[in-house]
mmCIF file of C-alpha atoms in Angstrom:
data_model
loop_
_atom_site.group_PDB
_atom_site.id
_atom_site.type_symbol
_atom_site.label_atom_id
_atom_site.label_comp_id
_atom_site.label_asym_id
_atom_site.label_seq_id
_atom_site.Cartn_x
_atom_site.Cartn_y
_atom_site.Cartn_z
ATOM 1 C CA UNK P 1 88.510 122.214 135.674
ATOM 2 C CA UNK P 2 88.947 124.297 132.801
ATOM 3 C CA UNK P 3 89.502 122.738 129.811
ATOM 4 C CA UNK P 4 91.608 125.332 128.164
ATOM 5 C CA UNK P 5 94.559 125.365 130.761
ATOM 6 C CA UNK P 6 96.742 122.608 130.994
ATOM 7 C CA UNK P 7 98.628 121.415 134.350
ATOM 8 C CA UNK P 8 102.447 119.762 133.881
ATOM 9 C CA UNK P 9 100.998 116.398 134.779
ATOM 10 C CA UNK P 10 98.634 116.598 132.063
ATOM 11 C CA UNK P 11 101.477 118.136 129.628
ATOM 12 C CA UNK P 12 103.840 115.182 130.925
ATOM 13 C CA UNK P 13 101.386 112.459 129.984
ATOM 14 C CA UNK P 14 100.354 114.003 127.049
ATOM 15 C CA UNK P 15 103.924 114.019 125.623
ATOM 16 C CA UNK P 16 104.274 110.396 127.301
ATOM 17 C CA UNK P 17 101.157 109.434 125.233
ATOM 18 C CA UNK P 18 102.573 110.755 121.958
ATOM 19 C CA UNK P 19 106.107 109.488 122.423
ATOM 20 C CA UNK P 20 106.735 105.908 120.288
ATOM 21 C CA UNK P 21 108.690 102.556 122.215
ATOM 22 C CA UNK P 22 111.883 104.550 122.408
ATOM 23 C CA UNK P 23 110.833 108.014 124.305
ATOM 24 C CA UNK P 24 111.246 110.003 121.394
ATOM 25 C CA UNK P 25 108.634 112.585 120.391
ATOM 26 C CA UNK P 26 107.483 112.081 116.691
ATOM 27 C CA UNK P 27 107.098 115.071 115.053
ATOM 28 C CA UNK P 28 104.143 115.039 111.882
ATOM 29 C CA UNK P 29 105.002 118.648 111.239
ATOM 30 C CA UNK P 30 101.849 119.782 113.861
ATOM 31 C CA UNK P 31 99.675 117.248 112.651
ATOM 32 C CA UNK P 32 97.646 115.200 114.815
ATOM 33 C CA UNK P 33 96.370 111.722 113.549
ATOM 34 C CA UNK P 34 93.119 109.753 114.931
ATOM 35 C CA UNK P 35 95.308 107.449 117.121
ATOM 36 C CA UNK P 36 96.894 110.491 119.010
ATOM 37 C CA UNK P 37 93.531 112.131 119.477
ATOM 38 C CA UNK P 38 92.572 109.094 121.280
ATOM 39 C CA UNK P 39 95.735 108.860 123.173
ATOM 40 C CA UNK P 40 95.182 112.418 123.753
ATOM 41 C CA UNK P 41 91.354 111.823 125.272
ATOM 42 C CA UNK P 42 92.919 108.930 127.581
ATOM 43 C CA UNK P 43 94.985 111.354 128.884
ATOM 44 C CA UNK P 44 92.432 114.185 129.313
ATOM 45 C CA UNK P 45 90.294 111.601 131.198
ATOM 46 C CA UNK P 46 92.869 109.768 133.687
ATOM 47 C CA UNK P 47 93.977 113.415 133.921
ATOM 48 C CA UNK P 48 90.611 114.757 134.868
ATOM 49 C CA UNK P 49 89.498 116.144 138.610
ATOM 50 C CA UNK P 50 87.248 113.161 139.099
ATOM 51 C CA UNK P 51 85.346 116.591 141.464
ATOM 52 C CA UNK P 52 84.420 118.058 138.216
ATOM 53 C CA UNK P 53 84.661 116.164 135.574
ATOM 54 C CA UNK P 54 84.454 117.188 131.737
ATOM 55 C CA UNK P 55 81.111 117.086 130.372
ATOM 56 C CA UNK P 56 80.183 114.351 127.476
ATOM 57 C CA UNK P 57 78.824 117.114 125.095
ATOM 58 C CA UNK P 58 83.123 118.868 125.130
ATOM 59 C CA UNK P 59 84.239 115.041 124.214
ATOM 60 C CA UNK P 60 81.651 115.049 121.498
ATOM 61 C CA UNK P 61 81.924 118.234 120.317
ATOM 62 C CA UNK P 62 85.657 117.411 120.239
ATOM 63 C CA UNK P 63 85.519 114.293 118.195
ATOM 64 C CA UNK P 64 82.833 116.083 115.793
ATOM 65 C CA UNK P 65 85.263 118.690 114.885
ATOM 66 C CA UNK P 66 88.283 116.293 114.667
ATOM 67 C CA UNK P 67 85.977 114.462 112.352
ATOM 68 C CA UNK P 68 85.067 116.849 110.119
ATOM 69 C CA UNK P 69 88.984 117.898 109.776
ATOM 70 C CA UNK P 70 89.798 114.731 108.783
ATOM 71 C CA UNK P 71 87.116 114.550 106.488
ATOM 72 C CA UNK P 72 88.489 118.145 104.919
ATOM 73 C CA UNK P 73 91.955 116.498 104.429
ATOM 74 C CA UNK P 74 90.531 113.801 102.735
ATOM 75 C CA UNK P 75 88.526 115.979 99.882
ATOM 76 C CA UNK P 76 91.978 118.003 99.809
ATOM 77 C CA UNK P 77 94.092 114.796 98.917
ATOM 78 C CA UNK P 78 91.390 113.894 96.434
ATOM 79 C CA UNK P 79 91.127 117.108 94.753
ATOM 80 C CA UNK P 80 94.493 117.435 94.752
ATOM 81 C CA UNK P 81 94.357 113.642 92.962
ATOM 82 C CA UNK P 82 92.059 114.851 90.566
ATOM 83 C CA UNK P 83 93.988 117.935 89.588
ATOM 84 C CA UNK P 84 97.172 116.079 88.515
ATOM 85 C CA UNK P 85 95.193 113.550 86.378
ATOM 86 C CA UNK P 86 93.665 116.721 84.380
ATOM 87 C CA UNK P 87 96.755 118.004 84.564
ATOM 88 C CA UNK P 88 98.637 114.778 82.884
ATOM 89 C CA UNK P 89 95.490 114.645 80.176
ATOM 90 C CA UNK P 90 96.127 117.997 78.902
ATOM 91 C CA UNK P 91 99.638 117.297 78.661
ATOM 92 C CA UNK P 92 99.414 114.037 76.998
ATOM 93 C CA UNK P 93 96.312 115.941 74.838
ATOM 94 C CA UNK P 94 99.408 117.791 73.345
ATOM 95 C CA UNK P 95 100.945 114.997 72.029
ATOM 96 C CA UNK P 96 100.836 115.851 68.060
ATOM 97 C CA UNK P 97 99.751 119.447 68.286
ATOM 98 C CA UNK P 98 102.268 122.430 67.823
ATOM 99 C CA UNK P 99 103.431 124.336 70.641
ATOM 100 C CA UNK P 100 104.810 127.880 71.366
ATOM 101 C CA UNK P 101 106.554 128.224 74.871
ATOM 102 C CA UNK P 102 108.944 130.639 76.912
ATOM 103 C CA UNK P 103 112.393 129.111 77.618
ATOM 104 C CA UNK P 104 113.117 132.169 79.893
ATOM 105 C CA UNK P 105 115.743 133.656 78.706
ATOM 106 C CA UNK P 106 113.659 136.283 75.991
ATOM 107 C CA UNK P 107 113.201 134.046 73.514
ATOM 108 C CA UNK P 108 110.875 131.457 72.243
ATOM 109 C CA UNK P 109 110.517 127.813 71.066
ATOM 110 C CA UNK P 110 107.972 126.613 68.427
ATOM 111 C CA UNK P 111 107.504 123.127 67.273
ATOM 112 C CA UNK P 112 105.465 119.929 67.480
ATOM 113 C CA UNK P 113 105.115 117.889 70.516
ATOM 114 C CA UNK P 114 106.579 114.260 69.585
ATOM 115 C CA UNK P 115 106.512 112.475 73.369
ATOM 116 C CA UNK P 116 105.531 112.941 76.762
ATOM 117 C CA UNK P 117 107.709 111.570 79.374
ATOM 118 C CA UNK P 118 107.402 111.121 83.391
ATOM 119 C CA UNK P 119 109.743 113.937 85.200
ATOM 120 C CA UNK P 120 109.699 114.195 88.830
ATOM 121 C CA UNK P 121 106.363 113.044 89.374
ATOM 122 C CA UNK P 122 105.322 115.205 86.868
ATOM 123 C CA UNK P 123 104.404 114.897 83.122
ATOM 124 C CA UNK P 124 107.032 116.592 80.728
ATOM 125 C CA UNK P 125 105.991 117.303 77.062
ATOM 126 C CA UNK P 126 108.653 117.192 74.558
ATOM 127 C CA UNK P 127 109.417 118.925 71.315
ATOM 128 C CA UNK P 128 111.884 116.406 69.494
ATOM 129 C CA UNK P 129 114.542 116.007 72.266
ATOM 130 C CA UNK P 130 113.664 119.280 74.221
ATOM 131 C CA UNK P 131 111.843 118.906 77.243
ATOM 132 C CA UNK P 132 109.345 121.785 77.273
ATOM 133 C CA UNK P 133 108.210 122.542 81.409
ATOM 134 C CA UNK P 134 103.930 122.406 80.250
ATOM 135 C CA UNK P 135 103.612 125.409 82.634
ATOM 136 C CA UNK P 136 105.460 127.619 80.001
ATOM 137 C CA UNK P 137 103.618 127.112 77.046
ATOM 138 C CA UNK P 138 101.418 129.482 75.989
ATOM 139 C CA UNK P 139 100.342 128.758 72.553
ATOM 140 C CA UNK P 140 98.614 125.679 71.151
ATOM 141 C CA UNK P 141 97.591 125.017 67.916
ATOM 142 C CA UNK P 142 96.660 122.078 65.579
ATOM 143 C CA UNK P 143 99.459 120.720 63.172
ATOM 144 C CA UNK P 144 98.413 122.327 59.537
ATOM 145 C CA UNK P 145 97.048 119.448 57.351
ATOM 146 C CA UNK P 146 98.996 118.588 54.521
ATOM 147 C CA UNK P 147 97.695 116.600 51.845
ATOM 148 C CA UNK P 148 99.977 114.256 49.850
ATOM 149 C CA UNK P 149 99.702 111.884 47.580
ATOM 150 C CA UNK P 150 100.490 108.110 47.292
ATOM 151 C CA UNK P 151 103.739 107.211 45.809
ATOM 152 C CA UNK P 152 101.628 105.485 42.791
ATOM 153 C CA UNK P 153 100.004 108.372 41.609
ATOM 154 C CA UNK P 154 96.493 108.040 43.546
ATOM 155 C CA UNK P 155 95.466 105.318 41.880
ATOM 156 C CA UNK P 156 94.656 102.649 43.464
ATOM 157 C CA UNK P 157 95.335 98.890 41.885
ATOM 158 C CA UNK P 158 93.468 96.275 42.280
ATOM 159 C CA UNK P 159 94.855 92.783 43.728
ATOM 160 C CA UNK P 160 95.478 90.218 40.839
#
């Protein structure tokens, strides 16, 4: 039997397998989980011509490769994990520092980043009350030190 071509029974049970308690097909936008590959193997082997059967190595070779996919996904989701925590340190690293970004319409906004706040899963640095999308600025640069003096004079005074 060739394991490329499938027959309507096999297409049938397949769905059958797949469908949840109601007889509705769930639809995971192509995505097949562990738990349907299984379901999916039960089939192929109830399904099978018991004259010539499948060999062990396709089944193995089959569950190696749906393995190593869901292996892949996993270092994508954590990647993808790891890039939004860098992401939200380098905006919250901007808390203090002065800012230059594009507000799209040709002109520019300058001014020190006072609070970072929590915008559609998404970290939103903010120049007073103006929320400043991190993706347009493009100029960063530590607030000028200014030195001042105490309101006595600089002198300290000793406690009595």
């Amino acid at each position: 039997m060739d394991t490329g071509t499938i027959n309507s029974f096999q297409q049938s049970a397949a769905t059958q397998a797949l469908s949840n308690e109601q007889g509705v097909v769930e639809s995971r936008q192509n995505e097949l989980g562990m738990d349907d590959f299984f379901k999916l193997l039960t089939t192929q082997l109830v399904s099978q011509d018991p004259l010539e059967p499948l060999a062990d190595t396709e089944f193995i070779a089959q569950m190696a490769n749906f393995s190593s996919l869901s292996q892949m996904e996993s270092i994508a989701e954590n990647m993808a994990s790891v890039n939004r925590q860098q992401e939200a340190q380098a905006v919250m690293s901007l808390i203090g520092r002065e800012v230059t970004a594009d507000t799209g319409n040709g002109t520019t906004l300058t001014g020190t980043v006072t609070q970072v706040k929590m915008v559609d899963e998404d970290y939103v640095p903010y120049i007073g009350d103006t929320m400043v999308p991190y993706k347009t600025i493009f100029e960063v640069r530590e607030k000028p030190f200014v030195e001042t003096q105490l309101p006595s004079g600089g002198e300290e005074s000793a406690a009595p």
